[in-house]
Coordinates of C-alpha atoms and ligand atoms in Angstrom, one line a residue:
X127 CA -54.7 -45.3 37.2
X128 CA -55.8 -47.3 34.1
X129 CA -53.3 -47.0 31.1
X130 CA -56.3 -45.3 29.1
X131 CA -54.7 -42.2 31.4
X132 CA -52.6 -40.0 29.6
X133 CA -49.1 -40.3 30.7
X134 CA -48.0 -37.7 33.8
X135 CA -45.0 -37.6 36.1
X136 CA -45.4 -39.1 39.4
X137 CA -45.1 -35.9 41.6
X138 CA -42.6 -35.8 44.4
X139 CA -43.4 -36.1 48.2
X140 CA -43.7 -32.6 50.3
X141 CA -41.2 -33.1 53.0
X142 CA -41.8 -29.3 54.7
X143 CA -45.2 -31.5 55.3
X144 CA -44.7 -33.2 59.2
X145 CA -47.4 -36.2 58.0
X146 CA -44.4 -37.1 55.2
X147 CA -41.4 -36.4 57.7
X148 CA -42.9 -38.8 59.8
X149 CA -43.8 -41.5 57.6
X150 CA -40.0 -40.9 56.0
X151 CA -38.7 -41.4 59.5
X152 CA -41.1 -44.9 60.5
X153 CA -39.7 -46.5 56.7
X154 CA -36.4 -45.7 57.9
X155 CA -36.6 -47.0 61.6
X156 CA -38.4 -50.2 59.4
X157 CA -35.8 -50.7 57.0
X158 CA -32.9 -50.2 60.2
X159 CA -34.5 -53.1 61.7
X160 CA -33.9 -55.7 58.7
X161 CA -30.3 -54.5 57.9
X162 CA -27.5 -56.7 57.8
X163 CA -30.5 -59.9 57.0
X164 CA -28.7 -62.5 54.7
X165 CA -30.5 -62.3 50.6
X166 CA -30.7 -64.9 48.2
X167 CA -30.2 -65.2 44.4
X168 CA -33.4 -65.8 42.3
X169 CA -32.9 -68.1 39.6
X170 CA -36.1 -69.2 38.1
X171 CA -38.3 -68.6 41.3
X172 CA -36.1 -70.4 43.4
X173 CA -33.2 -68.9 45.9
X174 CA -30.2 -70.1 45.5
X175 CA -27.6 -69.5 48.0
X176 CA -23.4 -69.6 47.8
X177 CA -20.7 -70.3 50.5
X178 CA -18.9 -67.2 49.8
X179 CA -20.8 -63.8 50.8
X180 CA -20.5 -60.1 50.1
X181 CA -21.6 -57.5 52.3
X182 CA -23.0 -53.9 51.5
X183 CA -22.3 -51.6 53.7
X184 CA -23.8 -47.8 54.0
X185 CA -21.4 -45.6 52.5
X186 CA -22.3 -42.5 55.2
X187 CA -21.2 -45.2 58.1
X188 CA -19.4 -48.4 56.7
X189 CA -19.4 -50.4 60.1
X190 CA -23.0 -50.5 59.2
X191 CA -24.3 -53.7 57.1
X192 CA -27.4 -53.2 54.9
X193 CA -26.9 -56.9 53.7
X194 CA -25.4 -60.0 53.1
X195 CA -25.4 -61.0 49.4
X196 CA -24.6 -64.3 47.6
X197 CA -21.1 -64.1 45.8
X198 CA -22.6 -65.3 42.6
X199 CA -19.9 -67.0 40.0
X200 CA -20.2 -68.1 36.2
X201 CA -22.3 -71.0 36.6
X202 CA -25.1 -69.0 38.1
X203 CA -25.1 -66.3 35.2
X204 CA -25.2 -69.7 33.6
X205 CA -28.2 -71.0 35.0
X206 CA -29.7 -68.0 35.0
X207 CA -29.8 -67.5 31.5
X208 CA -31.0 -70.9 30.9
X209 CA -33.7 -70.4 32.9
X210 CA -34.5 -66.7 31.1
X211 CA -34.1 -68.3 28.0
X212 CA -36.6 -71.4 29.0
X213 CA -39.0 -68.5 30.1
X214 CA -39.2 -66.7 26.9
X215 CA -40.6 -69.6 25.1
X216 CA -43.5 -69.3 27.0
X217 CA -43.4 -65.1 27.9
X218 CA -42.8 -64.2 24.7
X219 CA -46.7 -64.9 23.8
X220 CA -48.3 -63.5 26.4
X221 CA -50.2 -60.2 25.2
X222 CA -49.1 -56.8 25.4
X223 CA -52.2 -55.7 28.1
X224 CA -51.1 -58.6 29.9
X225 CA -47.0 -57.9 30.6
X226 CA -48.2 -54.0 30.7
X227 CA -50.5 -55.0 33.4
X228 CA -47.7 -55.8 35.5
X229 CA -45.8 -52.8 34.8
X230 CA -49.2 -50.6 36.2
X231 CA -49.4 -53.0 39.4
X232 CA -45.7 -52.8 40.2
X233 CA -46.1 -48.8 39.9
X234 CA -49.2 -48.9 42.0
X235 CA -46.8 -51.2 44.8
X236 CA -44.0 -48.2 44.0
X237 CA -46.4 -45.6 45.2
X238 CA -47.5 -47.6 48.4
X239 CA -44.3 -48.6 49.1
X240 CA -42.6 -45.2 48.3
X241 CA -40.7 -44.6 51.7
X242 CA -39.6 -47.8 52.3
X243 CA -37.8 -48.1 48.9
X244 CA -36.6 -44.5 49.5
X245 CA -35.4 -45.2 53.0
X246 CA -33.1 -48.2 51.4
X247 CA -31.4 -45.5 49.0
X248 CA -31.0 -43.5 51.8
X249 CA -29.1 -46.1 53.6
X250 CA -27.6 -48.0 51.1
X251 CA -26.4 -45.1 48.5
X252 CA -26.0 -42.7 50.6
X253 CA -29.4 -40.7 49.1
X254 CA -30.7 -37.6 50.7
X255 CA -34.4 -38.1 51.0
X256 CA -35.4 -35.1 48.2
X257 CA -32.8 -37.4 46.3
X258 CA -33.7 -40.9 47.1
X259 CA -37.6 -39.7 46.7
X260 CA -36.6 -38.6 43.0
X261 CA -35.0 -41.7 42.1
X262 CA -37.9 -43.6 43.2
X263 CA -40.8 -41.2 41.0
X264 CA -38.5 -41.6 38.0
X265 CA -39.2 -45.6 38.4
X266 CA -42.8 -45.2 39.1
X267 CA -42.9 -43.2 35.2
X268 CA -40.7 -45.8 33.6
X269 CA -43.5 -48.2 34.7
X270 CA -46.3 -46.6 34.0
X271 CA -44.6 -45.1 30.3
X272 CA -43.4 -48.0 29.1
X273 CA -46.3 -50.0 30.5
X274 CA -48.4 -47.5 27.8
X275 CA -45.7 -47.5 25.3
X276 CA -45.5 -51.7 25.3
X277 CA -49.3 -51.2 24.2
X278 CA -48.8 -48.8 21.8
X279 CA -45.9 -50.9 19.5
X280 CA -47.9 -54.0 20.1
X281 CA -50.5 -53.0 17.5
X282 CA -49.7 -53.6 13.5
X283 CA -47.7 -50.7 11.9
X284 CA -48.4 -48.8 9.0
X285 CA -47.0 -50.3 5.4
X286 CA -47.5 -49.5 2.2
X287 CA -50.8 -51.7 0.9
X288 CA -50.6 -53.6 -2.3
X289 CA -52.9 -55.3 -4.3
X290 CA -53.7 -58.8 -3.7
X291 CA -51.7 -59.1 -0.2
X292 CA -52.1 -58.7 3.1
X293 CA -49.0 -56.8 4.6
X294 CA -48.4 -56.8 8.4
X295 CA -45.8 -55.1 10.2
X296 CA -45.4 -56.0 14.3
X297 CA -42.6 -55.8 16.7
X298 CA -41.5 -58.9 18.6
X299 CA -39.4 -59.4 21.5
X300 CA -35.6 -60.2 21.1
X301 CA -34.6 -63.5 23.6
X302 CA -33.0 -63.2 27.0
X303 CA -31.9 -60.0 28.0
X304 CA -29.3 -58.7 30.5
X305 CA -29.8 -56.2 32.8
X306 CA -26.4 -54.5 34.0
X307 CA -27.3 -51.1 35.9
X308 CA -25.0 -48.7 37.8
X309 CA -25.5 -48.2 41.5
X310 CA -26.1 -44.6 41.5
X311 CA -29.6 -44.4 40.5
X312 CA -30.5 -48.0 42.1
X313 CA -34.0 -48.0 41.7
X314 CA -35.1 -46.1 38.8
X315 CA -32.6 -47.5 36.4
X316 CA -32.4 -50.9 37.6
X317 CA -35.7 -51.3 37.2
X318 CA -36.4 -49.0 34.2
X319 CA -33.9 -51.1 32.2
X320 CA -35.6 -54.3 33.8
X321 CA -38.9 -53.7 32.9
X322 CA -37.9 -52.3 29.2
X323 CA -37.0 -55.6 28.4
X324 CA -39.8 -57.6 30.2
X325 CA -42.3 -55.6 29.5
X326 CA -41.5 -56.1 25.6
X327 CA -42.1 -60.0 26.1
X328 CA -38.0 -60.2 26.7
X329 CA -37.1 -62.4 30.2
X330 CA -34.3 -60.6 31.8
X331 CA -31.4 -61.5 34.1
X332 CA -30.6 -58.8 36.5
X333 CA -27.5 -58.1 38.4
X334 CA -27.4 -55.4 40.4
X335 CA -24.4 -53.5 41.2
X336 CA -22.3 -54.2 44.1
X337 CA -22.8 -51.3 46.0
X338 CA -27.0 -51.4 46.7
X339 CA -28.1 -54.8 45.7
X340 CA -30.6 -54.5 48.6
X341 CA -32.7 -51.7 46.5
X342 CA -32.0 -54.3 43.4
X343 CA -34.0 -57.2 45.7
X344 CA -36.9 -54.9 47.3
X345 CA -37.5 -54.3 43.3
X346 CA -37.4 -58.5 42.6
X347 CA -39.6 -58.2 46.1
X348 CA -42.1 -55.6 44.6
X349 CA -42.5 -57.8 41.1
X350 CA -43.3 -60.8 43.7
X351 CA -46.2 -58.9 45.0
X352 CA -46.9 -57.9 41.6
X353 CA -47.7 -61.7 40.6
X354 CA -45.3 -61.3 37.4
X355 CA -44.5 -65.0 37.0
X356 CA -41.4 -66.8 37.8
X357 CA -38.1 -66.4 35.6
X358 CA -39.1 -63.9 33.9
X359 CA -36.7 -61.7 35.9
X360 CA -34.1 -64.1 37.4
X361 CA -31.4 -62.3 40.4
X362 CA -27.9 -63.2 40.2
X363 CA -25.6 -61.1 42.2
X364 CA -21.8 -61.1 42.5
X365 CA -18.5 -59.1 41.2
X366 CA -19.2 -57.3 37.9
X367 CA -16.7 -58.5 35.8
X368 CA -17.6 -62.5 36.6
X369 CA -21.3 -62.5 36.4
X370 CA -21.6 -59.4 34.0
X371 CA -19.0 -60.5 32.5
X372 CA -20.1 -64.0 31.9
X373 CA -24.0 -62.6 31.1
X374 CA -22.3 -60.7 28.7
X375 CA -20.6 -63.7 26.7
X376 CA -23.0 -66.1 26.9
X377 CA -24.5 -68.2 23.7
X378 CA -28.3 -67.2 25.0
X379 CA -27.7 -63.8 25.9
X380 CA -29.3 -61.3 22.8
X381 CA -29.8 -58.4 24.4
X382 CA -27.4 -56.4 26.4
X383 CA -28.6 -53.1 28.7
X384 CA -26.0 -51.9 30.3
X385 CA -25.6 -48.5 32.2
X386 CA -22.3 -47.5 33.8
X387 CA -18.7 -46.5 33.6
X388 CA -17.4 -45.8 29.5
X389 CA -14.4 -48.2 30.5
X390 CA -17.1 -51.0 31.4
X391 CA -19.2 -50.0 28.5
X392 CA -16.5 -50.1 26.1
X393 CA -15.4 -53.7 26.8
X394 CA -19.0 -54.8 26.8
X395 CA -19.8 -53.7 23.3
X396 CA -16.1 -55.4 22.4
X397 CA -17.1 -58.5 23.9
X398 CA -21.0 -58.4 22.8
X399 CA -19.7 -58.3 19.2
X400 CA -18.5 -61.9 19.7
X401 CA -20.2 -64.6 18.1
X402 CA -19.4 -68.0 20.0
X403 CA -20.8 -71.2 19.3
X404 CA -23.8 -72.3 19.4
X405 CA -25.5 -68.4 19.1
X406 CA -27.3 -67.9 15.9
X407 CA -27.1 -63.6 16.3
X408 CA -25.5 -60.8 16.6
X409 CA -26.2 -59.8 19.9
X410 CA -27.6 -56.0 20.9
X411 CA -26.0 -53.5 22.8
X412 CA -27.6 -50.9 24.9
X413 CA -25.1 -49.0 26.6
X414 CA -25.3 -45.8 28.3
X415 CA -22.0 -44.5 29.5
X416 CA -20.6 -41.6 31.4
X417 CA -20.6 -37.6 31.0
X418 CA -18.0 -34.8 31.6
X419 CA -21.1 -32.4 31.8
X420 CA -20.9 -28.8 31.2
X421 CA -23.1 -25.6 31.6
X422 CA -21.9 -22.6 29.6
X423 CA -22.4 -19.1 31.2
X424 CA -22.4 -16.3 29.0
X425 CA -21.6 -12.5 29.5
X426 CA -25.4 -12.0 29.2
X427 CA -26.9 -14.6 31.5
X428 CA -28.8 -14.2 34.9
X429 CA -25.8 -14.6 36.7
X430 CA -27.0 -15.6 40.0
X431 CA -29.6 -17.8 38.8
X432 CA -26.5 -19.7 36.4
X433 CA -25.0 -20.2 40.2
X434 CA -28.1 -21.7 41.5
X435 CA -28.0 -24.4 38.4
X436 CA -24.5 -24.7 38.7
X437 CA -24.4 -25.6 42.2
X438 CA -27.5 -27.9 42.1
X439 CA -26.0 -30.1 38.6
X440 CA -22.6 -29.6 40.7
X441 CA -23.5 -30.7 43.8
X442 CA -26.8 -33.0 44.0
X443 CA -25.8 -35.9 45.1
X444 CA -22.4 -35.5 45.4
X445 CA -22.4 -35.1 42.2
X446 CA -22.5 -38.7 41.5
X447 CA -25.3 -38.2 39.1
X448 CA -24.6 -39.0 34.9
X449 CA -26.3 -35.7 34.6
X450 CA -24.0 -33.9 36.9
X451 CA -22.2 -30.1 35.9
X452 CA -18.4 -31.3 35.9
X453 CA -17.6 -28.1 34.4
X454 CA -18.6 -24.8 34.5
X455 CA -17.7 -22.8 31.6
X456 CA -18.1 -18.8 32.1
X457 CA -17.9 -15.9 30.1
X458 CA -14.2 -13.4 31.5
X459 CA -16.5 -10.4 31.7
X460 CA -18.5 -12.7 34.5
X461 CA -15.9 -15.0 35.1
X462 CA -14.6 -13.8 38.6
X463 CA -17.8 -12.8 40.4
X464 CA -18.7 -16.5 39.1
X465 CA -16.3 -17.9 41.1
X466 CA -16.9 -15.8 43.8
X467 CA -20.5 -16.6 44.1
X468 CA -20.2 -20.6 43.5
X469 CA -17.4 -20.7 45.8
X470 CA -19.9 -18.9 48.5
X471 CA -22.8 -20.8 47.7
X472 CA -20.6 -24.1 47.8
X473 CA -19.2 -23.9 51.1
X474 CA -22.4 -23.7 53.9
X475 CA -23.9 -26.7 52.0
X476 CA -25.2 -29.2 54.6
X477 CA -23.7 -32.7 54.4
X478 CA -23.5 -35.8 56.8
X479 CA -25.4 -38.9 57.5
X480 CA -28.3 -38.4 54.5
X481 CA -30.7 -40.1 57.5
X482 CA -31.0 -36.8 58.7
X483 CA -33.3 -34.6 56.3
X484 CA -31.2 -31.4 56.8
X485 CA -28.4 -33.1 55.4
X486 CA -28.6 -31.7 51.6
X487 CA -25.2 -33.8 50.5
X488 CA -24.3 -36.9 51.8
X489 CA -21.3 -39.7 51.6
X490 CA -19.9 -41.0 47.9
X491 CA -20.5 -44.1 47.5
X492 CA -17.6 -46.3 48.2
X493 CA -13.8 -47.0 49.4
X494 CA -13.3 -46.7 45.5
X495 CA -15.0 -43.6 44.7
X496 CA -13.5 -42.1 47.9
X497 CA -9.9 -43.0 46.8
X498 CA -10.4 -41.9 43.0
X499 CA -12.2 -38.3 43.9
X500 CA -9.2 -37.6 46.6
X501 CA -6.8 -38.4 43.7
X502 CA -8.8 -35.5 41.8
X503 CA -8.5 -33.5 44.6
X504 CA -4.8 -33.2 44.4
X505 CA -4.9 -33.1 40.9
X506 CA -7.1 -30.4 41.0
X507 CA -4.8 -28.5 43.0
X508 CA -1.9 -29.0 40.9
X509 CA -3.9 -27.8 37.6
X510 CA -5.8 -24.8 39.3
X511 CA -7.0 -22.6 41.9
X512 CA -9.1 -24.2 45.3
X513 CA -12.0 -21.8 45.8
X514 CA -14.2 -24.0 48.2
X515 CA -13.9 -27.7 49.9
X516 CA -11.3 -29.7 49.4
X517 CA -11.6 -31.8 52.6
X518 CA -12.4 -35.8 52.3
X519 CA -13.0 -37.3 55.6
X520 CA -13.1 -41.4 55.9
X521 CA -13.1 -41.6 59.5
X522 CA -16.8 -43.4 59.5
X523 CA -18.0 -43.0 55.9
X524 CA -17.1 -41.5 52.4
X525 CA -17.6 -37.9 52.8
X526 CA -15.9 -35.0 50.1
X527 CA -17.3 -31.4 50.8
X528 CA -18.4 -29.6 47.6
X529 CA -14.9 -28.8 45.7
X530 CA -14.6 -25.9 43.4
X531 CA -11.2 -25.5 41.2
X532 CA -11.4 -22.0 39.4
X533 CA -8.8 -21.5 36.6
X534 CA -8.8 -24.8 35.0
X535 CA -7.8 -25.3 31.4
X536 CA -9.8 -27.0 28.9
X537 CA -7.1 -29.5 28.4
X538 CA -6.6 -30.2 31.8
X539 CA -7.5 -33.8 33.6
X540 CA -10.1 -31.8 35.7
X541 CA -11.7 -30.5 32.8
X542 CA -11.6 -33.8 30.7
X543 CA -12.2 -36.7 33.0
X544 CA -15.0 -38.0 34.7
X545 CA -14.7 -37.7 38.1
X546 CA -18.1 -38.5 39.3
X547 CA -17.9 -37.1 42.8
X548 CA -18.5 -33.0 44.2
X549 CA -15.9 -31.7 42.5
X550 CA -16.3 -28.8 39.7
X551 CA -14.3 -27.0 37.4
X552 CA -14.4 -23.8 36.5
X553 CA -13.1 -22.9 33.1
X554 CA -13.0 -19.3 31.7
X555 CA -13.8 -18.6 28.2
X556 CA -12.8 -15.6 25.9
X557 CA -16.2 -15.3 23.7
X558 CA -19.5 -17.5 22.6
X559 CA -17.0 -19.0 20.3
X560 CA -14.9 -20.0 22.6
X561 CA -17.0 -21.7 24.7
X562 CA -18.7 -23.4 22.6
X563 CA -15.5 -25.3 21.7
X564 CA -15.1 -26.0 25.2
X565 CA -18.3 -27.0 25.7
X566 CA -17.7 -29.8 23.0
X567 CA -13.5 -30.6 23.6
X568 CA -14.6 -33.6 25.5
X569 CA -15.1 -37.3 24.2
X570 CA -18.6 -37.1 25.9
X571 CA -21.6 -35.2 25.0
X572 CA -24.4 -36.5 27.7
X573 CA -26.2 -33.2 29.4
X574 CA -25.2 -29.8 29.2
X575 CA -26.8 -26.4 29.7
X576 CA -26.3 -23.3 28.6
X577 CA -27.3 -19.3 30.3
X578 CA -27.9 -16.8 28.0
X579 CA -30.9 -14.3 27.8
X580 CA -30.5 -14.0 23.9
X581 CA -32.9 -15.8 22.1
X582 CA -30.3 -15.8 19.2
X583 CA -27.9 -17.2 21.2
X584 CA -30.2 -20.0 22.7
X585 CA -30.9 -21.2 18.9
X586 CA -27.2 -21.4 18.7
X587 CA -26.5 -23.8 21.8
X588 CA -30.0 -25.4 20.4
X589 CA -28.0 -26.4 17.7
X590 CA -24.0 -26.6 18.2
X591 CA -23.9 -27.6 21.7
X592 CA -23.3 -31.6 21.2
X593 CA -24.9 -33.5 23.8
X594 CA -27.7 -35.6 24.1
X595 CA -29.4 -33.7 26.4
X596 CA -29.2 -29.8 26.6
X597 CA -31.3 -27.6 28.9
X598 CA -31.5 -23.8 28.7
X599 CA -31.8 -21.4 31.6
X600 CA -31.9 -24.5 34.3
X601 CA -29.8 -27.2 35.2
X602 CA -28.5 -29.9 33.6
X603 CA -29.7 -32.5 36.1
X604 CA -33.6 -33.8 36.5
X605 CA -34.8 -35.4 33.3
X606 CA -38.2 -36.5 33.8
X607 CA -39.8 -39.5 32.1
X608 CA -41.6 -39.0 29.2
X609 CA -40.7 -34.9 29.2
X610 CA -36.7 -35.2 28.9
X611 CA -36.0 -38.6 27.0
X612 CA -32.5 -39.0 28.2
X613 CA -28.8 -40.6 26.6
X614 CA -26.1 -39.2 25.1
X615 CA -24.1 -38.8 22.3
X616 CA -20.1 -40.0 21.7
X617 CA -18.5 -41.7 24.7
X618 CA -21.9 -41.3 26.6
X619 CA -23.4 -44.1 24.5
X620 CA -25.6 -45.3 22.6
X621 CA -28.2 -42.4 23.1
X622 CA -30.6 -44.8 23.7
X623 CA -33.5 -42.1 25.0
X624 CA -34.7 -44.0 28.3
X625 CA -38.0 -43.0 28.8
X626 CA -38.6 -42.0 25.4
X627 CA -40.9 -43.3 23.0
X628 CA -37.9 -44.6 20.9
X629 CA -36.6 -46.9 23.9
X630 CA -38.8 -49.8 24.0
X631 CA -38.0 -50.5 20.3
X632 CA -34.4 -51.3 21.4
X633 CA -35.7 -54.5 23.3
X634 CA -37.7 -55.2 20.0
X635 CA -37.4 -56.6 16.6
X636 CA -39.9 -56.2 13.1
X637 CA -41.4 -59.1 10.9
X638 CA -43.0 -58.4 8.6
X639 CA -45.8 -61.0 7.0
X640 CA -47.2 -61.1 3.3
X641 CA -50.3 -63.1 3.0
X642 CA -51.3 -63.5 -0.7
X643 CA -55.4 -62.8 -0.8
Ligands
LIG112 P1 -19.5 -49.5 36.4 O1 -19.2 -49.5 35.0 O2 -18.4 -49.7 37.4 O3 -20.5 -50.6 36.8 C1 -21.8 -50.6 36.1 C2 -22.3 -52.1 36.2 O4 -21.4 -52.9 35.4 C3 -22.3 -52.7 37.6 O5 -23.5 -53.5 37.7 C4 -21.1 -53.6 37.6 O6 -21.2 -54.6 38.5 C5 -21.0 -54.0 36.1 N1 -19.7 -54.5 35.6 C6 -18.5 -54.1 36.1 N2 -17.6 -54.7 35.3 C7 -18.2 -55.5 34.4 C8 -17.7 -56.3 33.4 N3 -16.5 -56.5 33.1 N4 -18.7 -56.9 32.6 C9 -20.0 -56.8 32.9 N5 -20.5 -56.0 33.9 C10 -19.6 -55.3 34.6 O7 -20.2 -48.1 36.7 P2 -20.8 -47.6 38.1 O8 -19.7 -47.1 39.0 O9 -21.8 -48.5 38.7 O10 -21.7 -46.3 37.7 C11 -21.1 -45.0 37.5 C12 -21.0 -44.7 36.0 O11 -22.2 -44.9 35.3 C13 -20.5 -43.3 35.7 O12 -19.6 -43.4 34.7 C14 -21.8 -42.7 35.2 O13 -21.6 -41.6 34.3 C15 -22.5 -43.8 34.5 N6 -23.9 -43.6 34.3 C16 -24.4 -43.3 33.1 C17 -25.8 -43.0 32.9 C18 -26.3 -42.7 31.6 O14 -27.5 -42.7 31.4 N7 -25.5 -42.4 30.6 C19 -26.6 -43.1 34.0 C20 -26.1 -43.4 35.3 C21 -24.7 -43.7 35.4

């Protein structure tokens, strides 16, 4: 595909097809047989390597070691931002075709490479493969769109013309940015948010999160084969709060992309507003935060197609998605065939080892999730009524079945918190009204979704319901690049629009130059 192409989603692999079972399976059995290998840190093209290690483990069976990574520390978020910021003197003039260039190869090596990277999400975040093949699409568009989009801002903007001058408008890049993603999409984000920034003429120091560096280095692996040159993507890996932390307060540092936890993001854009010595700006914050996602049924909605949204927002990856329904919010004249139908369609979900393609839900992610999503558990069945699930099993990996809590009020913890893990709360509401002020009683406003046939009624949630991202009649999960530009609003951040022609402006600055003639 040239970049002349107008922009399309990358479509996802048939798995009722045996030729794309099998070659599912064969990237799996090839990824089993590196786990546990020992990975570097890539600072400026060359591996470093530290005495003390971390290990991450797959979350379906934790006795099982997908790597050993380098317990990065201060000083190598110091070097790495050194080098970034040596790299930029040079990357920063490289032409627009030329960094896109990189983004269409790296796509291209996406596509070819498609099972294999889905195979390590599988392992390493516990992905189903529909899941883990979705993850990897999303980072095949944020290449190819951005790639396009770099192109399009590099050109001179419209300004006003005035006699005797010569007026040009163009977008430069910003300095050294640093790339903090989430584990939960690990390859679409991570390397959306990675190639934002280079592809804009920024360099970039990445850190992965804790739980699936591995997906983080077959990305620094893919960029390799790509040719993009050395240090312009430096890989520093260790615990959040040192090396992020450290990226974070550091002179060089300019940009900041951050996805994640509001907790994390909060005390980023605290610290980022710092100005220590030696830094001559005010740094820039991109942070995209966490959700308490709802989807409003009312009295005149398809009811059993609001269940099938419900339960795929609810429930799709163990609900460990930004996206995910956290809240169902139905109508009373519906309310209790609601929760007798979610609680059904709930309960025979398949779940286990996400290796196995029946598997539709797999483990959470960690020891950490585990612990917190139990806590909600009990929580849950102080403030309301258990309908389905429940269990949480730890014996070999971090598995929750899908949890429904009927009767929850919209002041509860369950029905303000993020939980981020399968557990839904159903909430009843009294009229449109009523729901509506549900709908909004959170600090968050990321996705949401509303059922109703009315048309009047759609205009309403069109414009009341307060979230970055609201779908009608469907669920609330499954933006796609380029057709759902995606961030919220409030405590869901900076509603920074990833893979929306707004974005790359965000790793981007104006000057303007006045030539007398
Ligand atoms: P997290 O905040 O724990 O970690 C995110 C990243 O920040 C990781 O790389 C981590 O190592 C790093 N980090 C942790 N402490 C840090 C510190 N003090 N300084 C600098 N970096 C630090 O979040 P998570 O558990 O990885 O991800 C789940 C969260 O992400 C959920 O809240 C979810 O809603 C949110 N999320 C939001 C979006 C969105 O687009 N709004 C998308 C995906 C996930």
């Amino acid at each position: 595909m040239s970049h002349t192409d107008v922009f399309t989603n990358e479509p996802f692999t048939d798995f009722s097809k045996d030729e794309n079972r099998q070659k599912q399976l064969d990237a799996i059995k090839l990824v089993e047989s590196e786990l546990g290998k020992e990975i570097p840190m890539l600072i400026d093209g060359k591996e470093v390597w530290t005495e003390g290690k971390f290990n991450s483990v797959n979350p379906a069976n934790y006795n099982e070691v997908i790597g050993v990574f380098q317990n990065g520390d201060a000083s190598h978020a110091d070097q790495a931002i050194e080098a970034a910021y040596k790299k930029f003197q040079t990357w920063q003039h490289t032409s627009a075709e030329e960094r896109a260039g990189y983004a269409f190869k790296v796509a291209d090596i996406m596509r070819r490479r498609r099972f294999e990277i889905n195979a390590w999400m599988i392992l390493e975040a516990g992905k189903s493969w529909a899941e883990a093949d979705g993850d990897t699409a999303e980072a095949i568009d944020f290449m190819d769109f951005y790639g396009r989009e770099a192109i399009r801002y590099s050109g001179p903007q419209p300004v006003t013309p005035v006699s005797g001058e010569e007026n040009q408008l163009f977008y430069i890049p910003l300095g050294v940015a640093a790339a903090i993603p989430p584990w939960n999409f690990p390859c679409a984000i991570l390397a959306g948010m990675a190639a934002a920034a280079w592809v804009t003429g920024n360099t970039v120091v990445l850190k992965p999160a804790e739980q699936t560096p591995r997906v983080g280095w077959v990305y620094m692996d893919i960029l390799k084969e790509a040719g993009l040159p050395e240090g312009v993507v430096n890989f520093v890996t260790g615990p959040g709060p040192v090396v992020g932390g450290r990226m974070v307060e550091h002179h060089l540092t300019r940009l900041i992309s951050f996805t994640g936890s509001r907790e994390v993001g909060l005390q980023i854009y605290e610290k980022a507003a710092k100005t220590p010595p030696g830094q001559i700006w005010m740094k820039r914050v991109i942070a995209e935060m966490g959700g308490k996602d709802a989807i409003m049924v009312h009295e005149d909605a398809n009811l059993d197609e609001a269940v099938q949204g419900v339960l795929a927002s609810a429930f799709g990856f163990q609900g460990q998605k930004c996206s995910a329904c956290s809240r169902a919010i139905v109508h009373e004249s519906l309310y209790d065939e609601f929760v007798e139908k979610i609680a059904e369609a709930a309960k025979p979900l398949t779940q286990g080892d996400p290796r196995e393609l029946e598997n539709y839900m797999g483990p959470v992610v960690d020891d950490e999730a585990f612990e917190k999503v139990e806590s909600y558990l009990k929580i849950g069945n102080e403030e309301g009524r258990l309908v389905a699930g429940g269990e949480a099993d730890r014996s070999k990996g971090y598995f929750i079945r899908p949890t429904v809590f009927a009767d929850i009020r919209p002041d509860h913890r369950l029905a303000q918190e993020e939980i981020f893990g399968p557990v839904l709360a159903v909430i009843k509401s009294k009229s449109w009204d009523d729901g509506m002020e549900i709908v909004n009683g959170t600090p968050y406003g990321l996705t949401g979704a509303v059922y109703t046939a009315s048309e009047e009624n759609q205009k309403r949630a069109i414009r009341d319901f307060h979230v970055g991202n609201l779908y009608v009649n469907r669920k609330c999960t499954g933006a796609l690049v380029g057709a759902h530009p995606f961030g919220g609003f409030n405590m869901s951040g900076t509603d920074s629009k990833a893979g929306g022609r707004d974005y790359l402006l965000l790793f981007l600055q104006a000057k303007l130059a006045s030539v007398k003639i």
